[in-house]
């Protein structure tokens, strides 16, 4: 299912424009007609990458592999999105290396593409409650302990949180019930929530995002979790992984079979009849 969604997203201009920019130098250098025209190569010369260009591309591959693993990118779209910035910077260096004027032209094209084709964001329905503090969430949690809460602690500047946001929104739209709710707390703005739930909000934190499942007013599970030795267990925040880790299908079925009972209003007292 996620692969089909990725293919649909690839049709959007943001992706194919950035893919073209990411491969622009390699295509230009390996296409004889373009190469001979741009770089003034003689017809009998072969347009090939020299050692410096090869080193830049090899370093780019290593950087992309490391960064995508750190951000937890597990789908094709996430890999592409997280790698675009590095591929375009590498192309800027390569075009400038070939000719400074080409570097300036690519930079302007890079900026113009960003303005005209911004990254698509999730625009579907969501059922997420945004809490302004840990206290407001605790009040809501204790108001009715029969409600199961799946809460995401996040920051707006963390790439993994940004990538996970549309996934969490999509899950909330799919599984929301009156007794199965979804919430989010921005620990960047409200650091007291990070302290309360023992989540590091530093720029080097490996705990962002953190998802916590609350049942009967208490925490019962979280991802990423800490093992018995105090080591953080890595978790990839894909839609399927979240479903499996928290048993959302089972939770949804149980909550649907046991809906909240509507509050019974007290009947007005009958007036005494006068004799």
Short mmCIF file of C-alpha atoms in Angstrom, two decimals:
data_model
loop_
_atom_site.label_atom_id
_atom_site.label_comp_id
_atom_site.label_asym_id
_atom_site.label_seq_id
_atom_site.Cartn_x
_atom_site.Cartn_y
_atom_site.Cartn_z
CA UNK A 1 0.00 0.00 0.00
CA UNK A 2 2.78 2.43 0.91
CA UNK A 3 4.51 1.71 -2.42
CA UNK A 4 1.32 2.61 -4.31
CA UNK A 5 1.03 5.83 -2.30
CA UNK A 6 4.65 6.65 -3.13
CA UNK A 7 4.01 6.18 -6.85
CA UNK A 8 1.04 8.56 -6.69
CA UNK A 9 3.14 11.17 -4.91
CA UNK A 10 5.92 10.90 -7.50
CA UNK A 11 3.57 12.38 -10.09
CA UNK A 12 3.65 15.70 -8.23
CA UNK A 13 6.03 18.31 -9.74
CA UNK A 14 8.07 18.71 -6.53
CA UNK A 15 9.52 15.21 -6.86
CA UNK A 16 10.31 14.97 -10.55
CA UNK A 17 11.73 18.51 -10.66
CA UNK A 18 14.04 17.70 -7.74
CA UNK A 19 15.01 14.35 -9.26
CA UNK A 20 16.03 16.17 -12.48
CA UNK A 21 18.06 18.70 -10.46
CA UNK A 22 19.67 15.91 -8.45
CA UNK A 23 20.91 14.13 -11.58
CA UNK A 24 21.45 17.23 -13.73
CA UNK A 25 25.26 17.25 -13.65
CA UNK A 26 25.62 13.50 -14.14
CA UNK A 27 23.23 13.59 -17.11
CA UNK A 28 25.00 16.59 -18.64
CA UNK A 29 28.46 15.06 -18.22
CA UNK A 30 27.50 11.62 -19.54
CA UNK A 31 25.47 12.85 -22.54
CA UNK A 32 28.01 13.59 -25.31
CA UNK A 33 25.97 16.25 -27.11
CA UNK A 34 25.30 18.25 -23.93
CA UNK A 35 28.80 17.66 -22.59
CA UNK A 36 30.54 18.79 -25.77
CA UNK A 37 28.40 21.92 -25.91
CA UNK A 38 28.66 22.96 -22.26
CA UNK A 39 32.22 21.99 -21.46
CA UNK A 40 33.81 22.64 -24.88
CA UNK A 41 34.96 19.05 -25.23
CA UNK A 42 36.38 17.95 -28.57
CA UNK A 43 34.37 15.39 -30.48
CA UNK A 44 37.02 12.71 -30.01
CA UNK A 45 37.23 13.28 -26.24
CA UNK A 46 35.11 11.12 -24.01
CA UNK A 47 32.89 12.95 -21.53
CA UNK A 48 33.69 11.14 -18.31
CA UNK A 49 33.83 12.06 -14.65
CA UNK A 50 37.30 12.87 -13.42
CA UNK A 51 38.68 11.71 -10.05
CA UNK A 52 37.50 14.82 -8.16
CA UNK A 53 33.96 14.52 -9.47
CA UNK A 54 33.89 10.82 -8.62
CA UNK A 55 35.04 11.57 -5.07
CA UNK A 56 32.26 14.14 -4.62
CA UNK A 57 29.60 11.70 -5.84
CA UNK A 58 30.97 8.86 -3.67
CA UNK A 59 30.97 11.12 -0.62
CA UNK A 60 27.39 12.15 -1.48
CA UNK A 61 26.23 8.51 -1.47
CA UNK A 62 27.78 7.95 1.97
CA UNK A 63 26.18 11.09 3.42
CA UNK A 64 22.74 10.16 2.07
CA UNK A 65 22.96 6.64 3.50
CA UNK A 66 23.95 7.92 6.94
CA UNK A 67 21.41 10.75 7.10
CA UNK A 68 18.45 8.70 5.86
CA UNK A 69 19.17 6.00 8.44
CA UNK A 70 19.34 8.60 11.22
CA UNK A 71 16.03 10.16 10.20
CA UNK A 72 14.38 6.75 10.04
CA UNK A 73 13.48 7.01 6.36
CA UNK A 74 12.04 3.68 5.32
CA UNK A 75 9.89 4.46 2.27
CA UNK A 76 10.94 5.52 -1.20
CA UNK A 77 9.42 8.99 -0.76
CA UNK A 78 11.17 9.53 2.58
CA UNK A 79 14.51 8.49 1.08
CA UNK A 80 14.05 10.89 -1.80
CA UNK A 81 12.89 13.81 0.34
CA UNK A 82 15.71 13.46 2.87
CA UNK A 83 18.34 13.10 0.12
CA UNK A 84 17.25 15.98 -2.15
CA UNK A 85 19.03 18.69 -0.18
CA UNK A 86 22.35 16.76 -0.23
CA UNK A 87 22.13 15.84 -3.92
CA UNK A 88 21.39 19.45 -4.89
CA UNK A 89 24.28 20.78 -2.81
CA UNK A 90 26.57 18.20 -4.42
CA UNK A 91 25.33 19.25 -7.86
CA UNK A 92 25.96 22.90 -6.98
CA UNK A 93 29.57 21.99 -6.12
CA UNK A 94 29.96 19.93 -9.29
CA UNK A 95 28.51 22.63 -11.58
CA UNK A 96 30.73 25.27 -9.92
CA UNK A 97 33.70 22.93 -10.34
CA UNK A 98 32.93 22.66 -14.07
CA UNK A 99 32.35 26.39 -14.49
CA UNK A 100 31.54 29.04 -11.91
CA UNK A 101 28.84 30.49 -14.17
CA UNK A 102 27.10 27.13 -14.32
CA UNK A 103 27.18 27.02 -10.52
CA UNK A 104 25.42 30.40 -10.29
CA UNK A 105 22.78 29.33 -12.83
CA UNK A 106 22.15 26.07 -10.94
CA UNK A 107 21.86 27.94 -7.62
CA UNK A 108 19.25 30.30 -9.08
CA UNK A 109 17.37 27.33 -10.58
CA UNK A 110 17.61 25.55 -7.21
CA UNK A 111 16.03 28.53 -5.40
CA UNK A 112 13.38 29.11 -8.06
CA UNK A 113 12.32 25.45 -7.99
CA UNK A 114 11.96 25.63 -4.21
CA UNK A 115 9.67 28.65 -4.50
CA UNK A 116 7.56 27.33 -7.36
CA UNK A 117 7.37 23.69 -6.25
CA UNK A 118 7.29 23.44 -2.44
CA UNK A 119 7.29 20.02 -0.81
CA UNK A 120 3.76 18.52 -0.72
CA UNK A 121 2.30 18.19 2.76
CA UNK A 122 -0.37 15.87 4.05
CA UNK A 123 -3.75 17.42 3.28
CA UNK A 124 -6.06 14.60 4.30
CA UNK A 125 -8.28 14.39 7.38
CA UNK A 126 -6.85 14.01 10.85
CA UNK A 127 -8.22 13.57 14.37
CA UNK A 128 -5.33 14.83 16.47
CA UNK A 129 -5.59 16.89 19.66
CA UNK A 130 -2.68 19.31 20.14
CA UNK A 131 -1.83 19.87 23.81
CA UNK A 132 -0.03 22.98 25.00
CA UNK A 133 1.54 21.35 28.06
CA UNK A 134 1.92 18.09 29.94
CA UNK A 135 -0.53 19.41 32.53
CA UNK A 136 -3.34 19.94 30.01
CA UNK A 137 -2.81 16.41 28.69
CA UNK A 138 -2.82 14.95 32.22
CA UNK A 139 -6.10 16.72 32.91
CA UNK A 140 -7.62 15.27 29.75
CA UNK A 141 -6.17 11.84 30.54
CA UNK A 142 -7.67 11.81 34.04
CA UNK A 143 -11.00 13.23 32.90
CA UNK A 144 -12.01 9.85 31.51
CA UNK A 145 -9.59 6.96 32.08
CA UNK A 146 -11.61 4.68 29.83
CA UNK A 147 -10.22 6.55 26.83
CA UNK A 148 -7.06 5.09 25.26
CA UNK A 149 -4.58 7.73 24.09
CA UNK A 150 -1.75 7.44 21.58
CA UNK A 151 0.41 10.54 22.05
CA UNK A 152 3.31 11.76 19.93
CA UNK A 153 6.02 13.93 21.50
CA UNK A 154 7.77 15.85 18.75
CA UNK A 155 9.57 19.03 17.65
CA UNK A 156 8.96 21.02 14.47
CA UNK A 157 12.67 21.21 13.57
CA UNK A 158 13.48 17.47 13.75
CA UNK A 159 13.51 15.78 10.29
CA UNK A 160 12.22 12.46 11.66
CA UNK A 161 9.29 14.27 13.31
CA UNK A 162 8.51 16.11 10.07
CA UNK A 163 8.55 12.84 8.11
CA UNK A 164 6.35 11.13 10.68
CA UNK A 165 3.72 13.91 10.92
CA UNK A 166 1.64 12.84 7.86
CA UNK A 167 1.84 9.20 8.97
CA UNK A 168 0.49 10.01 12.44
CA UNK A 169 -2.25 12.18 10.92
CA UNK A 170 -3.26 9.38 8.54
CA UNK A 171 -3.37 6.83 11.39
CA UNK A 172 -5.51 9.16 13.49
CA UNK A 173 -8.02 9.48 10.66
CA UNK A 174 -8.13 5.71 10.24
CA UNK A 175 -8.36 4.58 13.87
CA UNK A 176 -9.97 7.45 15.79
CA UNK A 177 -12.88 6.58 18.08
CA UNK A 178 -14.48 8.29 21.05
CA UNK A 179 -12.45 5.98 23.28
CA UNK A 180 -9.32 5.75 21.10
CA UNK A 181 -7.78 9.18 20.62
CA UNK A 182 -4.60 10.68 19.23
CA UNK A 183 -2.65 13.60 20.66
CA UNK A 184 0.56 15.55 20.07
CA UNK A 185 2.78 17.64 22.32
CA UNK A 186 5.51 19.90 20.93
CA UNK A 187 8.34 19.34 23.43
CA UNK A 188 10.37 22.04 21.67
CA UNK A 189 7.85 24.65 22.81
CA UNK A 190 6.88 22.89 26.04
CA UNK A 191 10.08 21.29 27.44
CA UNK A 192 8.37 20.44 30.74
CA UNK A 193 6.50 17.70 28.84
CA UNK A 194 9.83 16.22 27.71
CA UNK A 195 11.05 16.15 31.32
CA UNK A 196 7.85 14.58 32.62
CA UNK A 197 7.91 11.75 30.10
CA UNK A 198 11.72 11.36 30.11
CA UNK A 199 12.30 12.33 26.48
CA UNK A 200 15.43 14.20 25.41
CA UNK A 201 14.61 17.25 23.29
CA UNK A 202 18.19 18.15 22.37
CA UNK A 203 19.27 18.59 18.75
CA UNK A 204 21.18 15.28 18.98
CA UNK A 205 18.29 13.36 20.54
CA UNK A 206 17.47 9.90 19.22
CA UNK A 207 14.14 9.93 21.07
CA UNK A 208 12.32 12.19 18.63
CA UNK A 209 9.63 11.51 17.84
CA UNK A 210 8.42 9.42 20.79
CA UNK A 211 5.01 7.74 20.77
CA UNK A 212 3.44 6.73 24.09
CA UNK A 213 0.34 4.58 24.56
CA UNK A 214 -1.82 5.36 27.60
CA UNK A 215 -4.54 3.03 28.89
CA UNK A 216 -6.56 3.50 32.06
CA UNK A 217 -4.68 6.75 32.64
CA UNK A 218 -1.23 5.08 32.69
CA UNK A 219 1.60 4.59 30.21
CA UNK A 220 1.68 1.00 28.93
CA UNK A 221 4.04 1.19 25.95
CA UNK A 222 6.27 3.56 23.99
CA UNK A 223 8.49 3.75 20.93
CA UNK A 224 11.41 4.08 20.84
CA UNK A 225 11.77 2.13 24.07
CA UNK A 226 14.66 1.57 26.46
CA UNK A 227 15.77 -2.02 27.06
CA UNK A 228 16.70 -3.62 30.40
CA UNK A 229 20.28 -2.35 30.04
CA UNK A 230 19.12 1.25 29.59
CA UNK A 231 19.94 1.28 25.88
CA UNK A 232 17.58 2.97 23.45
CA UNK A 233 16.11 0.52 20.94
CA UNK A 234 15.99 1.91 17.42
CA UNK A 235 12.55 2.17 15.84
CA UNK A 236 11.58 3.07 12.26
CA UNK A 237 8.45 5.20 12.26
CA UNK A 238 6.63 3.76 9.27
CA UNK A 239 2.87 3.33 9.15
CA UNK A 240 3.08 -0.47 9.26
CA UNK A 241 5.61 -0.46 12.10
CA UNK A 242 3.43 1.78 14.28
CA UNK A 243 0.39 -0.39 13.58
CA UNK A 244 2.28 -3.53 14.59
CA UNK A 245 4.13 -2.08 17.61
CA UNK A 246 0.98 -0.75 19.30
CA UNK A 247 -1.45 -3.35 17.94
CA UNK A 248 -3.71 -0.65 16.52
CA UNK A 249 -5.99 -3.11 14.74
CA UNK A 250 -6.64 -5.00 17.98
CA UNK A 251 -7.00 -1.77 19.96
CA UNK A 252 -9.48 -0.42 17.43
CA UNK A 253 -11.54 -3.61 17.56
CA UNK A 254 -11.60 -3.70 21.36
CA UNK A 255 -12.52 -0.02 21.66
CA UNK A 256 -15.23 -0.33 19.02
CA UNK A 257 -16.77 -3.32 20.80
CA UNK A 258 -16.71 -1.44 24.11
CA UNK A 259 -17.85 2.10 23.33
CA UNK A 260 -18.17 4.77 25.97
CA UNK A 261 -21.55 4.79 27.62
CA UNK A 262 -23.37 8.09 27.20
CA UNK A 263 -23.74 10.10 30.37
CA UNK A 264 -27.13 9.55 31.96
CA UNK A 265 -28.77 12.77 32.98
CA UNK A 266 -30.52 12.77 36.33
CA UNK A 267 -34.28 12.72 35.98
CA UNK A 268 -36.04 15.78 37.43
CA UNK A 269 -37.73 15.17 40.73
CA UNK A 270 -41.51 14.83 40.53
CA UNK A 271 -43.46 17.57 42.21
CA UNK A 272 -45.54 16.56 45.19
CA UNK A 273 -49.22 16.72 44.54
CA UNK A 274 -51.13 19.00 46.84
CA UNK A 275 -54.17 17.50 48.51
#
